[in-house]
XYZ file of N, CA and C in Angstrom:
762
model
N -64.484 39.191 30.949
C -63.648 38.123 30.405
C -63.691 36.941 31.363
N -63.915 35.754 30.858
C -63.990 34.571 31.720
C -62.624 34.170 32.198
N -62.656 33.314 33.211
C -61.354 32.810 33.729
C -60.621 32.002 32.683
N -61.388 31.294 31.826
C -60.739 30.503 30.762
C -60.025 31.413 29.776
N -60.685 32.524 29.422
C -60.088 33.468 28.484
C -58.861 34.123 29.077
N -58.961 34.444 30.367
C -57.822 35.076 31.047
C -56.615 34.144 31.055
N -56.858 32.854 31.268
C -55.753 31.883 31.325
C -55.108 31.683 29.970
N -55.890 31.936 28.917
C -55.350 31.674 27.582
C -54.407 32.753 27.107
N -54.478 33.935 27.693
C -53.639 35.047 27.227
C -52.169 34.774 27.443
N -51.728 34.377 28.634
C -50.295 34.105 28.815
C -49.802 33.000 27.898
N -50.645 31.987 27.685
C -50.226 30.893 26.819
C -49.994 31.387 25.408
N -50.883 32.220 24.908
C -50.734 32.756 23.551
C -49.511 33.640 23.445
N -49.279 34.427 24.483
C -48.139 35.331 24.470
C -46.830 34.570 24.510
N -46.833 33.374 25.154
C -45.589 32.594 25.262
C -45.292 31.813 24.001
N -46.250 31.733 23.076
C -46.071 30.901 21.885
C -44.856 31.233 21.048
N -44.661 32.494 20.591
C -43.513 32.824 19.736
C -42.179 32.541 20.403
N -42.082 32.885 21.699
C -40.819 32.638 22.410
C -40.528 31.150 22.483
N -41.562 30.358 22.745
C -41.376 28.912 22.811
C -40.968 28.348 21.472
N -41.552 28.864 20.374
C -41.178 28.387 19.045
C -39.739 28.688 18.707
N -39.281 29.896 19.077
C -37.883 30.262 18.816
C -36.934 29.348 19.591
N -37.314 29.071 20.839
C -36.484 28.183 21.662
C -36.402 26.790 21.035
N -37.531 26.281 20.542
C -37.558 24.952 19.926
C -36.702 24.911 18.662
N -36.784 26.016 17.852
C -35.962 26.044 16.632
C -34.476 26.037 16.959
N -34.085 26.840 17.971
C -32.675 26.883 18.375
C -32.210 25.516 18.883
N -33.069 24.893 19.657
C -32.733 23.561 20.180
C -32.618 22.546 19.035
N -33.511 22.699 18.029
C -33.456 21.796 16.879
C -32.141 21.920 16.115
N -31.667 23.170 15.933
C -30.389 23.379 15.253
C -29.225 22.795 16.048
N -29.276 22.943 17.349
C -28.202 22.396 18.187
C -28.160 20.871 18.087
N -29.348 20.265 18.086
C -29.403 18.805 17.947
C -28.871 18.383 16.581
N -29.244 19.154 15.534
C -28.760 18.851 14.181
C -27.234 18.933 14.108
N -26.671 20.024 14.659
C -25.217 20.194 14.639
C -24.534 19.094 15.440
N -25.127 18.724 16.569
C -24.561 17.636 17.358
C -24.515 16.345 16.554
N -25.610 16.048 15.847
C -25.676 14.819 15.052
C -24.647 14.836 13.926
N -24.468 16.016 13.294
C -23.466 16.135 12.222
C -22.072 15.864 12.763
N -21.758 16.449 13.920
C -20.442 16.240 14.525
C -20.229 14.766 14.853
N -21.249 14.133 15.417
C -21.135 12.702 15.759
C -20.902 11.876 14.508
N -21.648 12.176 13.432
C -21.488 11.424 12.176
C -20.082 11.600 11.616
N -19.570 12.849 11.628
C -18.226 13.112 11.106
C -17.173 12.387 11.937
N -17.304 12.461 13.263
C -16.328 11.803 14.138
C -16.345 10.298 13.918
N -17.528 9.703 13.832
C -17.631 8.263 13.599
C -17.032 7.888 12.244
N -17.324 8.703 11.213
C -16.774 8.428 9.876
C -15.254 8.490 9.890
N -14.698 9.502 10.577
C -13.243 9.615 10.665
C -12.652 8.438 11.429
N -13.315 8.024 12.489
C -12.823 6.898 13.277
C -12.831 5.611 12.463
N -13.930 5.379 11.742
C -14.011 4.179 10.905
C -12.944 4.212 9.820
N -12.776 5.385 9.180
C -11.744 5.516 8.139
C -10.363 5.268 8.705
N -10.110 5.786 9.912
C -8.817 5.587 10.555
C -8.573 4.107 10.835
N -9.588 3.417 11.345
C -9.439 1.999 11.656
C -9.232 1.178 10.383
N -9.980 1.525 9.333
C -9.808 0.821 8.058
C -8.406 1.027 7.523
N -7.935 2.290 7.560
C -6.604 2.617 7.054
C -5.522 1.940 7.877
N -5.730 1.815 9.186
C -4.719 1.260 10.069
C -4.663 -0.260 10.007
N -5.818 -0.902 9.856
C -5.855 -2.349 9.998
C -6.308 -3.110 8.760
N -6.853 -2.438 7.753
C -7.423 -3.157 6.624
C -6.773 -2.783 5.296
N -6.827 -1.505 4.912
C -6.320 -1.100 3.605
C -5.705 0.287 3.693
N -4.644 0.498 2.932
C -3.988 1.806 2.886
C -3.789 2.231 1.446
N -3.651 3.533 1.287
C -3.392 4.093 -0.038
C -1.938 4.521 -0.127
N -1.310 4.225 -1.258
C 0.059 4.669 -1.532
C 0.124 5.182 -2.964
N 1.136 5.975 -3.251
C 1.406 6.317 -4.645
C 2.776 5.769 -5.014
N 2.998 5.579 -6.302
C 4.238 4.979 -6.792
C 5.243 6.085 -7.067
N 6.371 6.130 -6.330
C 7.320 7.231 -6.487
C 8.398 6.993 -7.535
N 8.527 5.745 -8.040
C 9.616 5.465 -8.979
C 9.129 4.543 -10.085
N 10.006 4.305 -11.065
C 9.649 3.481 -12.223
C 10.108 2.039 -12.070
N 10.440 1.602 -10.863
C 11.022 0.267 -10.689
C 10.034 -0.864 -10.967
N 8.706 -0.545 -10.991
C 7.717 -1.596 -11.264
C 7.010 -1.393 -12.602
N 7.526 -0.501 -13.456
C 6.942 -0.327 -14.782
C 7.074 -1.651 -15.557
N 6.140 -1.978 -16.398
C 4.927 -1.260 -16.758
C 3.732 -1.667 -15.889
N 3.955 -2.536 -14.960
C 2.861 -2.948 -14.072
C 2.321 -1.748 -13.318
N 3.229 -0.939 -12.770
C 2.863 0.270 -12.044
C 3.737 1.409 -12.527
N 3.121 2.553 -12.792
C 3.841 3.708 -13.316
C 4.005 4.771 -12.234
N 4.959 5.662 -12.455
C 5.194 6.756 -11.506
C 3.899 7.546 -11.295
N 3.585 7.800 -10.028
C 2.402 8.559 -9.592
C 1.102 7.777 -9.662
N 1.146 6.496 -10.061
C -0.048 5.666 -9.891
C -0.404 5.638 -8.403
N -1.687 5.643 -8.116
C -2.124 5.480 -6.725
C -2.711 4.082 -6.579
N -2.343 3.420 -5.492
C -2.739 2.024 -5.310
C -3.341 1.824 -3.922
N -4.074 0.722 -3.776
C -4.566 0.299 -2.473
C -3.806 -0.947 -2.050
N -3.484 -0.999 -0.762
C -2.678 -2.097 -0.215
C -3.470 -2.825 0.861
N -3.581 -4.132 0.696
C -4.284 -4.989 1.651
C -3.381 -5.239 2.858
N -3.801 -4.753 4.036
C -3.008 -4.919 5.245
C -3.409 -6.151 6.054
N -4.481 -6.821 5.647
C -4.931 -8.003 6.381
C -3.988 -9.181 6.138
N -3.467 -9.285 4.917
C -2.634 -10.417 4.536
C -1.478 -10.667 5.499
N -0.670 -9.637 5.843
C 0.464 -9.940 6.725
C 0.050 -10.343 8.129
N -1.181 -10.062 8.515
C -1.620 -10.412 9.863
C -2.208 -11.817 9.942
N -2.876 -12.246 8.874
C -3.607 -13.506 8.943
C -3.208 -14.524 7.876
N -2.301 -14.175 7.015
C -1.910 -15.126 5.977
C -0.504 -14.860 5.503
N -0.037 -15.732 4.630
C 1.313 -15.581 4.113
C 1.311 -14.923 2.754
N 2.470 -14.906 2.144
C 2.631 -14.329 0.815
C 2.984 -15.427 -0.167
N 2.615 -15.189 -1.412
C 2.930 -16.124 -2.487
C 3.915 -15.491 -3.447
N 4.641 -16.342 -4.143
C 5.504 -15.834 -5.210
C 4.621 -15.134 -6.243
N 5.033 -13.970 -6.650
C 4.265 -13.180 -7.613
C 3.519 -12.024 -6.980
N 3.239 -12.110 -5.667
C 2.557 -11.005 -5.001
C 3.371 -9.724 -5.124
N 2.668 -8.599 -5.257
C 3.303 -7.278 -5.292
C 3.134 -6.677 -3.905
N 4.246 -6.406 -3.223
C 4.179 -5.993 -1.822
C 4.807 -4.617 -1.603
N 4.233 -3.899 -0.638
C 4.782 -2.623 -0.173
C 5.443 -2.873 1.168
N 6.656 -2.333 1.351
C 7.376 -2.584 2.593
C 8.230 -1.382 2.977
N 8.465 -1.277 4.265
C 9.359 -0.234 4.779
C 10.805 -0.622 4.470
N 11.623 0.371 4.252
C 13.037 0.162 3.947
C 13.677 -0.716 5.033
N 14.207 -1.897 4.657
C 14.855 -2.755 5.649
C 16.161 -2.166 6.187
N 16.645 -1.125 5.535
C 17.882 -0.481 5.970
C 18.887 -0.384 4.846
N 19.087 0.842 4.347
C 20.086 1.065 3.316
C 19.597 0.942 1.892
N 18.324 0.598 1.700
C 17.810 0.477 0.338
C 17.541 1.842 -0.282
N 17.099 2.795 0.529
C 16.753 4.121 0.038
C 17.786 5.141 0.494
N 18.095 6.107 -0.362
C 19.013 7.164 0.061
C 18.332 8.078 1.072
N 19.101 8.747 1.917
C 18.502 9.700 2.859
C 17.769 10.800 2.103
N 16.628 11.185 2.625
C 15.847 12.245 1.984
C 15.702 13.431 2.930
N 15.763 14.621 2.353
C 15.570 15.853 3.115
C 14.362 16.568 2.548
N 13.316 16.708 3.346
C 12.102 17.355 2.877
C 12.137 18.848 3.174
N 11.788 19.632 2.190
C 11.739 21.081 2.383
C 10.619 21.421 3.365
N 10.866 22.375 4.262
C 9.816 22.760 5.224
C 8.596 23.325 4.511
N 7.430 23.034 5.069
C 6.179 23.519 4.499
C 5.390 24.254 5.577
N 4.455 25.112 5.159
C 3.633 25.824 6.143
C 2.919 24.848 7.080
N 2.816 25.196 8.356
C 2.154 24.311 9.325
C 0.752 23.888 8.904
N 0.008 24.795 8.267
C -1.355 24.442 7.879
C -1.364 23.344 6.817
N -0.348 23.350 5.934
C -0.244 22.304 4.916
C 0.109 20.975 5.576
N 1.059 21.016 6.515
C 1.443 19.803 7.242
C 0.248 19.240 8.000
N -0.505 20.109 8.664
C -1.659 19.659 9.440
C -2.728 19.044 8.535
N -2.963 19.676 7.385
C -3.953 19.155 6.458
C -3.568 17.786 5.925
N -2.303 17.623 5.574
C -1.861 16.330 5.055
C -1.914 15.265 6.142
N -1.589 15.673 7.374
C -1.662 14.719 8.486
C -3.091 14.235 8.682
N -4.047 15.150 8.633
C -5.449 14.766 8.788
C -5.894 13.843 7.662
N -5.513 14.168 6.442
C -5.884 13.323 5.307
C -5.227 11.950 5.402
N -4.003 11.893 5.924
C -3.321 10.606 6.054
C -3.996 9.707 7.082
N -4.634 10.325 8.083
C -5.320 9.534 9.107
C -6.430 8.682 8.518
N -7.077 9.202 7.480
C -8.199 8.483 6.877
C -7.820 7.851 5.544
N -6.516 7.844 5.213
C -6.063 7.161 4.021
C -6.220 7.913 2.729
N -6.547 9.221 2.802
C -6.710 10.004 1.576
C -5.402 10.616 1.109
N -4.377 10.560 1.944
C -3.051 11.049 1.570
C -2.029 10.003 1.990
N -0.919 9.958 1.279
C 0.121 8.970 1.586
C 1.476 9.668 1.649
N 1.697 10.502 2.670
C 2.929 11.279 2.732
C 4.185 10.445 2.944
N 4.019 9.191 3.410
C 5.195 8.368 3.674
C 5.506 7.403 2.536
N 4.894 7.593 1.359
C 5.154 6.695 0.233
C 6.629 6.670 -0.149
N 7.292 7.825 -0.047
C 8.711 7.885 -0.410
C 9.594 7.095 0.544
N 9.061 6.724 1.713
C 9.823 5.950 2.685
C 9.571 4.454 2.548
N 8.772 4.062 1.553
C 8.443 2.662 1.333
C 8.884 2.248 -0.067
N 8.946 0.940 -0.267
C 9.282 0.391 -1.579
C 8.196 -0.587 -1.992
N 8.126 -0.848 -3.288
C 7.167 -1.824 -3.805
C 7.869 -2.706 -4.831
N 7.770 -4.011 -4.642
C 8.428 -4.974 -5.528
C 7.559 -6.223 -5.638
N 8.001 -7.149 -6.496
C 7.304 -8.429 -6.667
C 8.052 -9.523 -5.910
N 7.293 -10.363 -5.217
C 7.893 -11.466 -4.472
C 8.332 -12.548 -5.444
N 9.617 -12.895 -5.379
C 10.166 -13.970 -6.207
C 10.453 -15.207 -5.364
N 10.906 -14.996 -4.140
C 11.204 -16.123 -3.266
C 10.613 -15.935 -1.889
N 10.028 -17.010 -1.341
C 9.508 -16.995 0.031
C 10.415 -17.857 0.898
N 10.124 -17.907 2.194
C 10.994 -18.607 3.138
C 11.291 -20.036 2.684
N 12.577 -20.378 2.687
C 13.016 -21.714 2.308
C 13.388 -21.864 0.852
N 12.985 -20.910 -0.004
C 13.266 -21.020 -1.435
C 14.752 -20.850 -1.729
N 15.203 -21.605 -2.735
C 16.567 -21.465 -3.273
C 16.439 -20.738 -4.604
N 16.959 -19.510 -4.678
C 16.780 -18.663 -5.865
C 18.148 -18.425 -6.504
N 18.199 -18.618 -7.824
C 19.469 -18.508 -8.552
C 19.266 -17.670 -9.804
N 20.221 -16.827 -10.099
C 20.253 -16.085 -11.352
C 21.664 -16.223 -11.943
N 21.740 -16.562 -13.180
C 20.647 -16.812 -14.120
C 21.031 -18.024 -14.955
N 20.077 -18.634 -15.654
C 20.437 -19.725 -16.556
C 20.881 -19.155 -17.905
N 21.084 -20.032 -18.882
C 21.600 -19.593 -20.185
C 20.657 -18.644 -20.906
N 19.378 -18.693 -20.545
C 18.397 -17.809 -21.169
C 18.200 -16.522 -20.378
N 18.966 -16.371 -19.309
C 18.836 -15.179 -18.477
C 17.692 -15.266 -17.487
N 17.128 -16.457 -17.282
C 15.982 -16.625 -16.401
C 16.420 -16.895 -14.963
N 15.587 -16.444 -14.037
C 15.756 -16.767 -12.627
C 15.172 -18.154 -12.373
N 15.834 -18.935 -11.539
C 15.328 -20.258 -11.163
C 14.964 -20.252 -9.681
N 13.824 -20.851 -9.367
C 13.383 -20.974 -7.977
C 13.206 -22.457 -7.668
N 13.959 -22.933 -6.705
C 13.938 -24.352 -6.319
C 14.188 -25.261 -7.520
N 15.118 -24.821 -8.361
C 15.553 -25.625 -9.502
C 14.713 -25.471 -10.748
N 13.648 -24.654 -10.713
C 12.758 -24.492 -11.870
C 12.887 -23.085 -12.438
N 13.301 -22.949 -13.712
C 13.370 -21.610 -14.331
C 11.964 -21.029 -14.482
N 11.833 -19.726 -14.265
C 10.529 -19.078 -14.419
C 10.577 -18.106 -15.598
N 9.508 -18.130 -16.379
C 9.391 -17.264 -17.549
C 8.634 -15.999 -17.139
N 9.337 -14.886 -16.971
C 8.739 -13.647 -16.485
C 8.410 -12.654 -17.590
N 8.457 -13.098 -18.829
C 8.278 -12.163 -19.943
C 6.894 -11.502 -19.935
N 5.904 -12.090 -19.262
C 4.562 -11.499 -19.229
C 4.542 -10.153 -18.513
N 5.454 -9.954 -17.567
C 5.395 -8.709 -16.799
C 6.698 -7.915 -16.751
N 7.808 -8.499 -17.190
C 9.052 -7.736 -17.166
C 9.017 -6.604 -18.187
N 9.544 -5.462 -17.799
C 9.647 -4.320 -18.698
C 11.029 -4.366 -19.349
N 11.070 -4.871 -20.579
C 12.349 -5.091 -21.259
C 12.457 -4.207 -22.500
N 13.681 -3.784 -22.830
C 13.872 -3.014 -24.066
C 13.513 -3.859 -25.285
N 13.125 -3.228 -26.390
C 12.780 -3.972 -27.602
C 13.913 -4.905 -28.021
N 13.547 -6.125 -28.384
C 14.526 -7.105 -28.846
C 15.192 -7.896 -27.750
N 14.875 -7.606 -26.492
C 15.480 -8.332 -25.370
C 14.478 -9.312 -24.786
N 14.944 -10.525 -24.448
C 14.085 -11.544 -23.848
C 14.313 -11.689 -22.353
N 15.340 -11.036 -21.828
C 15.650 -11.160 -20.405
C 16.355 -9.897 -19.933
N 16.311 -9.688 -18.634
C 17.013 -8.547 -18.044
C 18.511 -8.802 -18.020
N 19.281 -7.742 -17.831
C 20.721 -7.904 -17.676
C 20.999 -8.806 -16.473
N 21.784 -9.852 -16.646
C 21.997 -10.781 -15.536
C 22.813 -10.162 -14.403
N 22.349 -10.383 -13.191
C 23.081 -10.017 -11.977
C 23.218 -11.317 -11.185
N 24.334 -12.014 -11.333
C 24.439 -13.362 -10.745
C 24.309 -13.361 -9.220
N 23.554 -14.312 -8.711
C 23.439 -14.543 -7.270
C 22.874 -15.946 -7.050
N 23.062 -16.446 -5.875
C 22.491 -17.724 -5.456
C 22.223 -17.615 -3.960
N 20.934 -17.629 -3.599
C 20.581 -17.371 -2.197
C 19.520 -18.368 -1.713
N 19.446 -18.506 -0.402
C 18.373 -19.247 0.256
C 17.615 -18.257 1.131
N 16.307 -18.166 0.928
C 15.504 -17.194 1.670
C 15.290 -17.698 3.095
N 15.725 -16.932 4.097
C 15.558 -17.375 5.492
C 14.111 -17.266 5.957
N 13.819 -17.923 7.071
C 12.486 -17.842 7.667
C 12.131 -16.387 7.983
N 10.862 -16.060 7.778
C 10.389 -14.720 8.108
C 10.852 -13.649 7.155
N 11.224 -14.040 5.918
C 11.758 -13.066 4.961
C 11.227 -13.337 3.558
N 11.419 -12.354 2.678
C 11.065 -12.462 1.262
C 12.243 -12.007 0.418
N 12.330 -12.526 -0.806
C 13.282 -12.059 -1.805
C 12.460 -11.380 -2.896
N 12.724 -10.103 -3.162
C 11.854 -9.322 -4.043
C 12.655 -8.673 -5.162
N 12.017 -8.577 -6.333
C 12.631 -7.935 -7.499
C 11.607 -7.015 -8.158
N 12.096 -5.994 -8.876
C 11.220 -5.078 -9.592
C 10.894 -5.603 -10.981
N 9.711 -5.261 -11.485
C 9.340 -5.673 -12.842
C 10.158 -4.942 -13.892
N 10.559 -3.710 -13.584
C 11.448 -2.962 -14.474
C 12.875 -3.351 -14.070
N 13.208 -4.591 -14.353
C 14.347 -5.269 -13.748
C 15.676 -4.529 -13.916
N 15.868 -3.892 -15.048
C 17.139 -3.201 -15.285
C 17.202 -1.836 -14.608
N 16.091 -1.399 -14.000
C 16.067 -0.090 -13.338
C 15.464 -0.212 -11.943
N 15.817 -1.273 -11.263
C 15.242 -1.514 -9.940
C 16.340 -1.882 -8.947
N 16.482 -1.065 -7.909
C 17.438 -1.355 -6.835
C 16.737 -2.255 -5.826
N 16.688 -3.539 -6.134
C 15.912 -4.488 -5.348
C 16.817 -5.395 -4.524
N 16.346 -6.593 -4.208
C 17.113 -7.502 -3.344
C 18.511 -7.780 -3.886
N 18.634 -7.861 -5.204
C 19.934 -8.172 -5.804
C 21.008 -7.175 -5.412
N 20.626 -5.902 -5.367
C 21.598 -4.830 -5.159
C 21.775 -4.435 -3.696
N 21.121 -5.159 -2.810
C 21.234 -4.824 -1.386
C 21.780 -5.976 -0.556
N 22.493 -6.877 -1.219
C 23.059 -8.012 -0.505
C 24.217 -7.618 0.410
N 24.753 -6.409 0.202
C 25.831 -5.932 1.071
C 25.296 -5.160 2.279
N 23.966 -5.021 2.361
C 23.362 -4.352 3.507
C 23.218 -5.349 4.675
N 22.969 -4.844 5.880
C 22.844 -5.757 7.039
C 21.820 -6.864 6.830
N 20.728 -6.576 6.096
C 19.698 -7.589 5.853
C 20.003 -8.505 4.695
N 21.148 -8.314 4.018
C 21.610 -9.154 2.906
C 20.599 -9.223 1.755
N 19.790 -8.192 1.602
C 18.859 -8.141 0.482
C 17.491 -8.732 0.774
N 17.330 -9.357 1.916
C 16.034 -9.951 2.262
C 15.138 -8.910 2.934
N 13.827 -9.082 2.738
C 12.845 -8.183 3.345
C 12.164 -8.912 4.497
N 12.363 -8.478 5.736
C 11.674 -9.123 6.864
C 10.156 -8.933 6.749
N 9.413 -9.969 7.094
C 7.957 -9.863 7.026
C 7.434 -8.745 7.909
N 8.132 -8.448 8.993
C 7.678 -7.379 9.883
C 7.760 -6.013 9.221
N 8.516 -5.911 8.133
C 8.613 -4.647 7.407
C 7.555 -4.514 6.321
N 6.852 -5.596 6.031
C 5.891 -5.585 4.932
C 4.572 -4.978 5.407
N 4.133 -3.926 4.704
C 2.858 -3.281 5.020
C 1.699 -4.132 4.532
N 1.840 -4.676 3.343
C 0.771 -5.500 2.790
C 0.954 -5.733 1.306
N -0.082 -6.296 0.709
C -0.049 -6.670 -0.698
C -0.862 -5.669 -1.511
N -0.224 -5.049 -2.497
C -0.924 -4.108 -3.385
C -1.866 -4.903 -4.283
N -3.128 -4.447 -4.366
C -4.088 -5.241 -5.134
C -4.902 -4.432 -6.132
N -4.893 -3.081 -6.026
C -5.755 -2.297 -6.914
C -5.118 -0.971 -7.268
N -5.163 -0.628 -8.565
C -4.773 0.704 -9.027
C -6.022 1.572 -9.027
N -5.959 2.714 -8.336
C -7.143 3.562 -8.219
C -7.040 4.870 -8.991
N -5.817 5.286 -9.338
C -5.634 6.556 -10.039
C -4.358 6.498 -10.860
N -4.364 7.078 -12.051
C -5.467 7.797 -12.710
C -6.596 6.845 -13.136
N -7.744 7.435 -13.411
C -8.926 6.640 -13.731
C -8.664 5.724 -14.920
N -7.873 6.189 -15.871
C -7.606 5.401 -17.071
C -6.855 4.112 -16.761
N -6.235 4.038 -15.584
C -5.477 2.838 -15.220
C -6.140 2.072 -14.067
N -7.363 2.445 -13.745
C -8.064 1.767 -12.653
C -8.215 0.283 -12.961
N -7.910 -0.536 -11.966
C -8.093 -1.980 -12.150
C -7.212 -2.781 -11.217
N -7.417 -4.092 -11.173
C -6.634 -4.952 -10.281
C -5.185 -5.075 -10.731
N -4.321 -5.363 -9.787
C -2.907 -5.604 -10.074
C -2.707 -7.105 -10.265
N -2.137 -7.477 -11.381
C -1.961 -8.895 -11.717
C -0.757 -9.454 -10.962
N -0.976 -10.527 -10.191
C 0.119 -11.153 -9.443
C 0.869 -12.197 -10.271
N 0.304 -12.601 -11.401
C 0.951 -13.585 -12.285
C 1.358 -14.841 -11.514
N 0.467 -15.328 -10.679
C 0.763 -16.550 -9.918
C 1.018 -17.742 -10.841
N 0.422 -17.705 -12.039
C 0.608 -18.812 -12.974
C 2.067 -18.977 -13.382
N 2.834 -17.883 -13.358
C 4.253 -17.955 -13.724
C 5.012 -18.888 -12.779
N 4.552 -18.956 -11.544
C 5.243 -19.740 -10.524
C 4.545 -21.067 -10.234
N 3.557 -21.418 -11.060
C 2.743 -22.610 -10.788
C 3.576 -23.887 -10.763
N 4.629 -23.945 -11.552
C 5.434 -25.164 -11.621
C 6.562 -25.235 -10.612
N 6.679 -24.206 -9.766
C 7.771 -24.181 -8.775
C 7.373 -25.027 -7.570
N 8.183 -26.025 -7.220
C 7.850 -26.848 -6.049
C 8.150 -26.089 -4.761
N 7.553 -26.542 -3.676
C 7.902 -25.958 -2.375
C 9.329 -26.333 -2.044
N 9.908 -25.617 -1.110
C 11.314 -25.887 -0.764
C 11.491 -27.301 -0.237
N 10.438 -27.843 0.428
C 10.534 -29.207 0.950
C 10.545 -30.240 -0.158
N 9.843 -29.926 -1.286
C 9.741 -30.893 -2.389
C 10.800 -30.691 -3.451
N 11.611 -29.637 -3.334
C 12.617 -29.348 -4.356
C 13.695 -30.424 -4.357
N 14.208 -30.773 -5.537
C 15.267 -31.795 -5.615
C 16.546 -31.317 -4.954
């Protein structure tokens, strides 16, 4: 046997072992890449949910028929950071204090709590929806809002607004039951009402609370802009800005 042939024997014998080692190393690299991809995806989802958009579900009928109980919506979180709000916007906000009754949640298995917590990190679950409210902006800072004129309409800066396009009213009714008030919206606050006006505990009914019915901007999570579930109701949320088109700014109001 030549020296070349002798040298080739160990190399041939090492072949299968080397192949097995390479396959094992390949699987480890694959698993590492999968973990990195999952971690990056979770991080991106977390950042999007924290700073850009969040998912909520509708826990009550106060915004019917615009939004129904158990509708799932997306909320734009960029607006409160870089822009203001307009009359007609539909906003989600944390309870300013006293708007919601105390809630007691039944204990759940730790694994269920952990799963929901993980899903909430990436915006696939909204366990805190019951701690938030959703209403339509009627008055912004500086606005003078009055209810009601002879037709039952709300007036903003001296101009009555026709809300029949979105109010949920019983058959034969042209306006909600009047709840008289006259307020000036302070700086850094909003005055909000529900579209299901006769079944909404909104700014009108919280004037005896410390915040006097106003919603501080710091409590606003963002502006709801899209219905995502159920599929049959998928679509944008109408802000009805045209309803308020004739309302002057507080500086231009007579």
